[in-house]
Amino acid sequence: MLDVKKSLDRLTWNTQHHYAHIEAQHDFIRAWAVQFEMGYTDFRVVQISLQLDGGQHELLARFAAAYEKVYDYEYAFAAGGLEGFNQQYGDKIADYKQAADDLLKIIDEIRAINGTVK
């Protein structure tokens, strides 16, 4: 597997901080959008690495599904700001938290096979 430590680190940071930003009802800021876009690149790097590994099909599928769930919440914020997020998911913050926690657990699994356990 390729060394994807930095991508995993950034995905972890984004997932934790973006959730905290939205949960705290902070307004949309440009830096958040840049992190969101770069996070997709990091996701793709890890995804490609898992594909190249060849033996991680189940982990790859779980990683992609978990990322997509978090992506949906983050995209609502990126596209519509706090108001747009709240219109779509304001009553589902606990679901967003669960999705973020699920993704973070899978990232830790990838760290373990990548030799980058904290």
Short mmCIF file of N, CA and C in Angstrom, two decimals:
data_model
loop_
_atom_site.label_atom_id
_atom_site.label_comp_id
_atom_site.label_asym_id
_atom_site.label_seq_id
_atom_site.Cartn_x
_atom_site.Cartn_y
_atom_site.Cartn_z
N MET A 1 0.84 -1.19 0.00
CA MET A 1 0.00 0.00 0.00
C MET A 1 0.88 1.24 0.00
N LEU A 2 0.46 2.24 -0.75
CA LEU A 2 1.19 3.50 -0.80
C LEU A 2 1.17 4.19 0.56
N ASP A 3 2.15 5.03 0.81
CA ASP A 3 2.17 5.79 2.05
C ASP A 3 1.15 6.93 1.92
N VAL A 4 0.07 6.82 2.65
CA VAL A 4 -1.01 7.82 2.58
C VAL A 4 -1.21 8.51 3.94
N LYS A 5 -0.17 8.50 4.76
CA LYS A 5 -0.27 9.06 6.11
C LYS A 5 -0.80 10.49 6.11
N LYS A 6 -0.24 11.35 5.29
CA LYS A 6 -0.67 12.76 5.28
C LYS A 6 -2.12 12.89 4.84
N SER A 7 -2.54 12.10 3.87
CA SER A 7 -3.93 12.13 3.44
C SER A 7 -4.86 11.68 4.57
N LEU A 8 -4.47 10.64 5.28
CA LEU A 8 -5.26 10.17 6.41
C LEU A 8 -5.32 11.22 7.52
N ASP A 9 -4.18 11.87 7.77
CA ASP A 9 -4.14 12.92 8.79
C ASP A 9 -5.09 14.06 8.44
N ARG A 10 -5.05 14.49 7.18
CA ARG A 10 -5.91 15.60 6.77
C ARG A 10 -7.39 15.20 6.78
N LEU A 11 -7.70 13.98 6.36
CA LEU A 11 -9.09 13.52 6.41
C LEU A 11 -9.60 13.47 7.84
N THR A 12 -8.75 13.02 8.75
CA THR A 12 -9.12 12.99 10.17
C THR A 12 -9.39 14.40 10.67
N TRP A 13 -8.46 15.30 10.41
CA TRP A 13 -8.60 16.69 10.86
C TRP A 13 -9.87 17.30 10.29
N ASN A 14 -10.05 17.18 8.98
CA ASN A 14 -11.24 17.75 8.33
C ASN A 14 -12.52 17.20 8.94
N THR A 15 -12.59 15.90 9.10
CA THR A 15 -13.80 15.28 9.61
C THR A 15 -14.12 15.80 11.00
N GLN A 16 -13.12 15.85 11.85
CA GLN A 16 -13.33 16.32 13.23
C GLN A 16 -13.69 17.80 13.27
N HIS A 17 -12.92 18.62 12.57
CA HIS A 17 -13.09 20.07 12.66
C HIS A 17 -14.31 20.57 11.88
N HIS A 18 -14.61 19.95 10.77
CA HIS A 18 -15.79 20.38 10.02
C HIS A 18 -17.06 20.05 10.80
N TYR A 19 -17.09 18.89 11.42
CA TYR A 19 -18.25 18.57 12.25
C TYR A 19 -18.37 19.59 13.39
N ALA A 20 -17.26 19.85 14.08
CA ALA A 20 -17.29 20.79 15.21
C ALA A 20 -17.72 22.19 14.76
N HIS A 21 -17.27 22.60 13.58
CA HIS A 21 -17.62 23.91 13.03
C HIS A 21 -19.13 24.02 12.82
N ILE A 22 -19.68 23.00 12.21
CA ILE A 22 -21.13 23.01 11.92
C ILE A 22 -21.94 22.83 13.21
N GLU A 23 -21.51 21.92 14.06
CA GLU A 23 -22.24 21.71 15.32
C GLU A 23 -22.31 23.00 16.13
N ALA A 24 -21.22 23.78 16.10
CA ALA A 24 -21.18 25.04 16.84
C ALA A 24 -21.94 26.16 16.11
N GLN A 25 -22.49 25.83 14.94
CA GLN A 25 -23.27 26.78 14.14
C GLN A 25 -22.45 28.00 13.70
N HIS A 26 -21.18 27.75 13.38
CA HIS A 26 -20.34 28.82 12.84
C HIS A 26 -20.70 29.06 11.38
N ASP A 27 -20.54 30.29 10.96
CA ASP A 27 -20.81 30.65 9.58
C ASP A 27 -19.79 30.02 8.63
N PHE A 28 -20.18 29.95 7.38
CA PHE A 28 -19.31 29.45 6.32
C PHE A 28 -18.13 30.41 6.15
N ILE A 29 -16.94 29.84 5.98
CA ILE A 29 -15.73 30.63 5.71
C ILE A 29 -14.98 29.99 4.55
N ARG A 30 -14.24 30.81 3.84
CA ARG A 30 -13.53 30.32 2.66
C ARG A 30 -12.57 29.19 2.98
N ALA A 31 -11.86 29.26 4.08
CA ALA A 31 -10.90 28.21 4.45
C ALA A 31 -11.61 26.86 4.56
N TRP A 32 -12.83 26.85 5.06
CA TRP A 32 -13.60 25.62 5.19
C TRP A 32 -13.80 25.00 3.82
N ALA A 33 -14.15 25.84 2.84
CA ALA A 33 -14.39 25.35 1.48
C ALA A 33 -13.13 24.77 0.87
N VAL A 34 -12.00 25.41 1.09
CA VAL A 34 -10.73 24.90 0.57
C VAL A 34 -10.42 23.55 1.21
N GLN A 35 -10.60 23.43 2.50
CA GLN A 35 -10.37 22.16 3.20
C GLN A 35 -11.30 21.08 2.66
N PHE A 36 -12.54 21.44 2.40
CA PHE A 36 -13.52 20.50 1.86
C PHE A 36 -13.04 19.97 0.51
N GLU A 37 -12.61 20.85 -0.36
CA GLU A 37 -12.13 20.45 -1.69
C GLU A 37 -10.86 19.59 -1.59
N MET A 38 -9.94 19.99 -0.75
CA MET A 38 -8.71 19.22 -0.58
C MET A 38 -8.99 17.86 0.06
N GLY A 39 -9.99 17.81 0.93
CA GLY A 39 -10.37 16.55 1.55
C GLY A 39 -10.81 15.53 0.52
N TYR A 40 -11.49 15.99 -0.53
CA TYR A 40 -11.90 15.06 -1.59
C TYR A 40 -10.66 14.48 -2.27
N THR A 41 -9.66 15.31 -2.50
CA THR A 41 -8.42 14.82 -3.10
C THR A 41 -7.77 13.79 -2.20
N ASP A 42 -7.73 14.06 -0.91
CA ASP A 42 -7.15 13.09 0.03
C ASP A 42 -7.95 11.79 0.03
N PHE A 43 -9.27 11.89 -0.01
CA PHE A 43 -10.09 10.69 -0.11
C PHE A 43 -9.70 9.87 -1.33
N ARG A 44 -9.56 10.53 -2.47
CA ARG A 44 -9.24 9.82 -3.71
C ARG A 44 -7.85 9.18 -3.63
N VAL A 45 -6.88 9.83 -3.01
CA VAL A 45 -5.54 9.26 -2.86
C VAL A 45 -5.62 7.96 -2.05
N VAL A 46 -6.34 7.98 -0.96
CA VAL A 46 -6.49 6.78 -0.12
C VAL A 46 -7.26 5.71 -0.89
N GLN A 47 -8.30 6.12 -1.57
CA GLN A 47 -9.10 5.17 -2.35
C GLN A 47 -8.25 4.47 -3.41
N ILE A 48 -7.46 5.23 -4.12
CA ILE A 48 -6.59 4.64 -5.15
C ILE A 48 -5.57 3.71 -4.52
N SER A 49 -5.02 4.11 -3.39
CA SER A 49 -4.05 3.26 -2.70
C SER A 49 -4.68 1.92 -2.31
N LEU A 50 -5.90 1.96 -1.79
CA LEU A 50 -6.59 0.72 -1.42
C LEU A 50 -6.89 -0.12 -2.66
N GLN A 51 -7.23 0.52 -3.76
CA GLN A 51 -7.49 -0.21 -5.01
C GLN A 51 -6.21 -0.88 -5.51
N LEU A 52 -5.10 -0.17 -5.45
CA LEU A 52 -3.83 -0.73 -5.91
C LEU A 52 -3.36 -1.88 -5.03
N ASP A 53 -3.70 -1.81 -3.75
CA ASP A 53 -3.33 -2.88 -2.84
C ASP A 53 -3.94 -4.21 -3.27
N GLY A 54 -5.16 -4.15 -3.80
CA GLY A 54 -5.79 -5.34 -4.36
C GLY A 54 -6.49 -6.25 -3.37
N GLY A 55 -6.08 -6.26 -2.14
CA GLY A 55 -6.67 -7.18 -1.18
C GLY A 55 -7.57 -6.51 -0.17
N GLN A 56 -7.97 -5.29 -0.45
CA GLN A 56 -8.72 -4.50 0.54
C GLN A 56 -10.11 -4.11 0.03
N HIS A 57 -10.75 -4.98 -0.72
CA HIS A 57 -12.03 -4.64 -1.35
C HIS A 57 -13.11 -4.28 -0.33
N GLU A 58 -13.22 -5.06 0.73
CA GLU A 58 -14.25 -4.81 1.74
C GLU A 58 -13.97 -3.49 2.47
N LEU A 59 -12.71 -3.26 2.82
CA LEU A 59 -12.33 -2.02 3.49
C LEU A 59 -12.55 -0.83 2.56
N LEU A 60 -12.18 -0.98 1.32
CA LEU A 60 -12.39 0.07 0.33
C LEU A 60 -13.87 0.43 0.21
N ALA A 61 -14.71 -0.56 0.15
CA ALA A 61 -16.16 -0.32 0.03
C ALA A 61 -16.69 0.40 1.27
N ARG A 62 -16.26 -0.01 2.44
CA ARG A 62 -16.72 0.64 3.67
C ARG A 62 -16.20 2.07 3.77
N PHE A 63 -14.94 2.26 3.38
CA PHE A 63 -14.33 3.60 3.40
C PHE A 63 -15.08 4.55 2.46
N ALA A 64 -15.34 4.09 1.25
CA ALA A 64 -16.03 4.93 0.27
C ALA A 64 -17.45 5.27 0.75
N ALA A 65 -18.15 4.29 1.28
CA ALA A 65 -19.52 4.53 1.75
C ALA A 65 -19.53 5.50 2.93
N ALA A 66 -18.59 5.33 3.86
CA ALA A 66 -18.52 6.21 5.03
C ALA A 66 -18.15 7.63 4.61
N TYR A 67 -17.21 7.76 3.68
CA TYR A 67 -16.82 9.09 3.21
C TYR A 67 -18.01 9.78 2.53
N GLU A 68 -18.73 9.05 1.71
CA GLU A 68 -19.87 9.63 1.00
C GLU A 68 -20.93 10.16 1.96
N LYS A 69 -21.15 9.47 3.07
CA LYS A 69 -22.12 9.96 4.05
C LYS A 69 -21.67 11.30 4.64
N VAL A 70 -20.39 11.38 5.03
CA VAL A 70 -19.86 12.62 5.58
C VAL A 70 -19.86 13.70 4.50
N TYR A 71 -19.49 13.33 3.29
CA TYR A 71 -19.46 14.27 2.18
C TYR A 71 -20.83 14.92 1.98
N ASP A 72 -21.89 14.15 2.08
CA ASP A 72 -23.24 14.70 1.89
C ASP A 72 -23.54 15.82 2.89
N TYR A 73 -23.18 15.61 4.15
CA TYR A 73 -23.39 16.65 5.16
C TYR A 73 -22.52 17.86 4.87
N GLU A 74 -21.25 17.61 4.56
CA GLU A 74 -20.33 18.72 4.31
C GLU A 74 -20.71 19.48 3.04
N TYR A 75 -21.16 18.77 2.03
CA TYR A 75 -21.54 19.44 0.79
C TYR A 75 -22.74 20.37 1.03
N ALA A 76 -23.67 19.94 1.84
CA ALA A 76 -24.82 20.80 2.15
C ALA A 76 -24.35 22.12 2.75
N PHE A 77 -23.32 22.06 3.59
CA PHE A 77 -22.76 23.27 4.20
C PHE A 77 -21.96 24.07 3.17
N ALA A 78 -21.15 23.38 2.36
CA ALA A 78 -20.33 24.06 1.35
C ALA A 78 -21.20 24.75 0.31
N ALA A 79 -22.30 24.12 -0.07
CA ALA A 79 -23.16 24.67 -1.12
C ALA A 79 -24.13 25.73 -0.60
N GLY A 80 -24.61 25.57 0.63
CA GLY A 80 -25.65 26.47 1.12
C GLY A 80 -25.33 27.21 2.39
N GLY A 81 -24.09 27.08 2.86
CA GLY A 81 -23.74 27.72 4.12
C GLY A 81 -24.50 27.11 5.29
N LEU A 82 -24.44 27.78 6.39
CA LEU A 82 -25.09 27.29 7.60
C LEU A 82 -26.61 27.17 7.40
N GLU A 83 -27.19 28.15 6.74
CA GLU A 83 -28.64 28.11 6.50
C GLU A 83 -29.03 26.90 5.64
N GLY A 84 -28.26 26.66 4.58
CA GLY A 84 -28.54 25.52 3.72
C GLY A 84 -28.37 24.20 4.44
N PHE A 85 -27.33 24.11 5.24
CA PHE A 85 -27.12 22.90 6.02
C PHE A 85 -28.30 22.67 6.96
N ASN A 86 -28.67 23.72 7.68
CA ASN A 86 -29.74 23.58 8.67
C ASN A 86 -31.08 23.24 8.02
N GLN A 87 -31.33 23.76 6.84
CA GLN A 87 -32.57 23.41 6.14
C GLN A 87 -32.61 21.93 5.80
N GLN A 88 -31.46 21.41 5.39
CA GLN A 88 -31.42 20.02 4.95
C GLN A 88 -31.18 19.04 6.10
N TYR A 89 -30.27 19.40 7.02
CA TYR A 89 -29.84 18.45 8.04
C TYR A 89 -29.88 18.98 9.47
N GLY A 90 -30.48 20.13 9.68
CA GLY A 90 -30.47 20.75 11.01
C GLY A 90 -30.99 19.85 12.11
N ASP A 91 -31.93 18.98 11.79
CA ASP A 91 -32.48 18.09 12.80
C ASP A 91 -31.79 16.72 12.80
N LYS A 92 -30.69 16.61 12.06
CA LYS A 92 -29.98 15.33 11.94
C LYS A 92 -28.51 15.43 12.36
N ILE A 93 -28.20 16.34 13.28
CA ILE A 93 -26.81 16.52 13.70
C ILE A 93 -26.26 15.26 14.36
N ALA A 94 -27.11 14.51 15.06
CA ALA A 94 -26.65 13.26 15.68
C ALA A 94 -26.29 12.23 14.61
N ASP A 95 -27.03 12.22 13.50
CA ASP A 95 -26.71 11.33 12.39
C ASP A 95 -25.38 11.72 11.75
N TYR A 96 -25.16 13.03 11.63
CA TYR A 96 -23.90 13.53 11.08
C TYR A 96 -22.74 13.11 12.00
N LYS A 97 -22.93 13.24 13.30
CA LYS A 97 -21.89 12.84 14.26
C LYS A 97 -21.58 11.36 14.11
N GLN A 98 -22.60 10.53 13.97
CA GLN A 98 -22.39 9.09 13.80
C GLN A 98 -21.63 8.81 12.51
N ALA A 99 -21.99 9.49 11.44
CA ALA A 99 -21.30 9.30 10.16
C ALA A 99 -19.83 9.70 10.28
N ALA A 100 -19.57 10.81 10.96
CA ALA A 100 -18.18 11.25 11.15
C ALA A 100 -17.40 10.24 11.99
N ASP A 101 -18.01 9.76 13.07
CA ASP A 101 -17.34 8.77 13.92
C ASP A 101 -17.06 7.48 13.16
N ASP A 102 -18.01 7.06 12.33
CA ASP A 102 -17.81 5.84 11.52
C ASP A 102 -16.64 6.01 10.57
N LEU A 103 -16.56 7.16 9.91
CA LEU A 103 -15.44 7.41 9.00
C LEU A 103 -14.12 7.42 9.75
N LEU A 104 -14.08 8.04 10.90
CA LEU A 104 -12.83 8.10 11.68
C LEU A 104 -12.36 6.70 12.10
N LYS A 105 -13.29 5.83 12.43
CA LYS A 105 -12.92 4.45 12.80
C LYS A 105 -12.32 3.71 11.60
N ILE A 106 -12.89 3.92 10.44
CA ILE A 106 -12.36 3.26 9.24
C ILE A 106 -10.99 3.85 8.88
N ILE A 107 -10.82 5.14 9.05
CA ILE A 107 -9.50 5.74 8.82
C ILE A 107 -8.47 5.10 9.74
N ASP A 108 -8.84 4.84 10.99
CA ASP A 108 -7.91 4.17 11.90
C ASP A 108 -7.57 2.76 11.43
N GLU A 109 -8.53 2.06 10.85
CA GLU A 109 -8.26 0.73 10.28
C GLU A 109 -7.25 0.84 9.14
N ILE A 110 -7.41 1.84 8.31
CA ILE A 110 -6.50 2.03 7.19
C ILE A 110 -5.10 2.38 7.72
N ARG A 111 -5.05 3.22 8.74
CA ARG A 111 -3.74 3.54 9.35
C ARG A 111 -3.03 2.26 9.81
N ALA A 112 -3.79 1.35 10.38
CA ALA A 112 -3.20 0.11 10.92
C ALA A 112 -2.57 -0.73 9.80
N ILE A 113 -3.24 -0.83 8.67
CA ILE A 113 -2.65 -1.64 7.58
C ILE A 113 -1.60 -0.86 6.81
N ASN A 114 -1.64 0.46 6.94
CA ASN A 114 -0.68 1.32 6.24
C ASN A 114 0.59 1.53 7.08
N GLY A 115 0.60 0.98 8.27
CA GLY A 115 1.77 1.16 9.13
C GLY A 115 1.90 2.55 9.68
N THR A 116 0.78 3.28 9.75
CA THR A 116 0.83 4.65 10.23
C THR A 116 -0.04 4.84 11.46
N VAL A 117 -0.13 3.81 12.29
CA VAL A 117 -0.94 3.91 13.50
C VAL A 117 -0.35 4.99 14.38
N LYS A 118 -1.24 5.81 14.96
CA LYS A 118 -0.77 6.92 15.83
C LYS A 118 -0.09 6.38 17.06
#
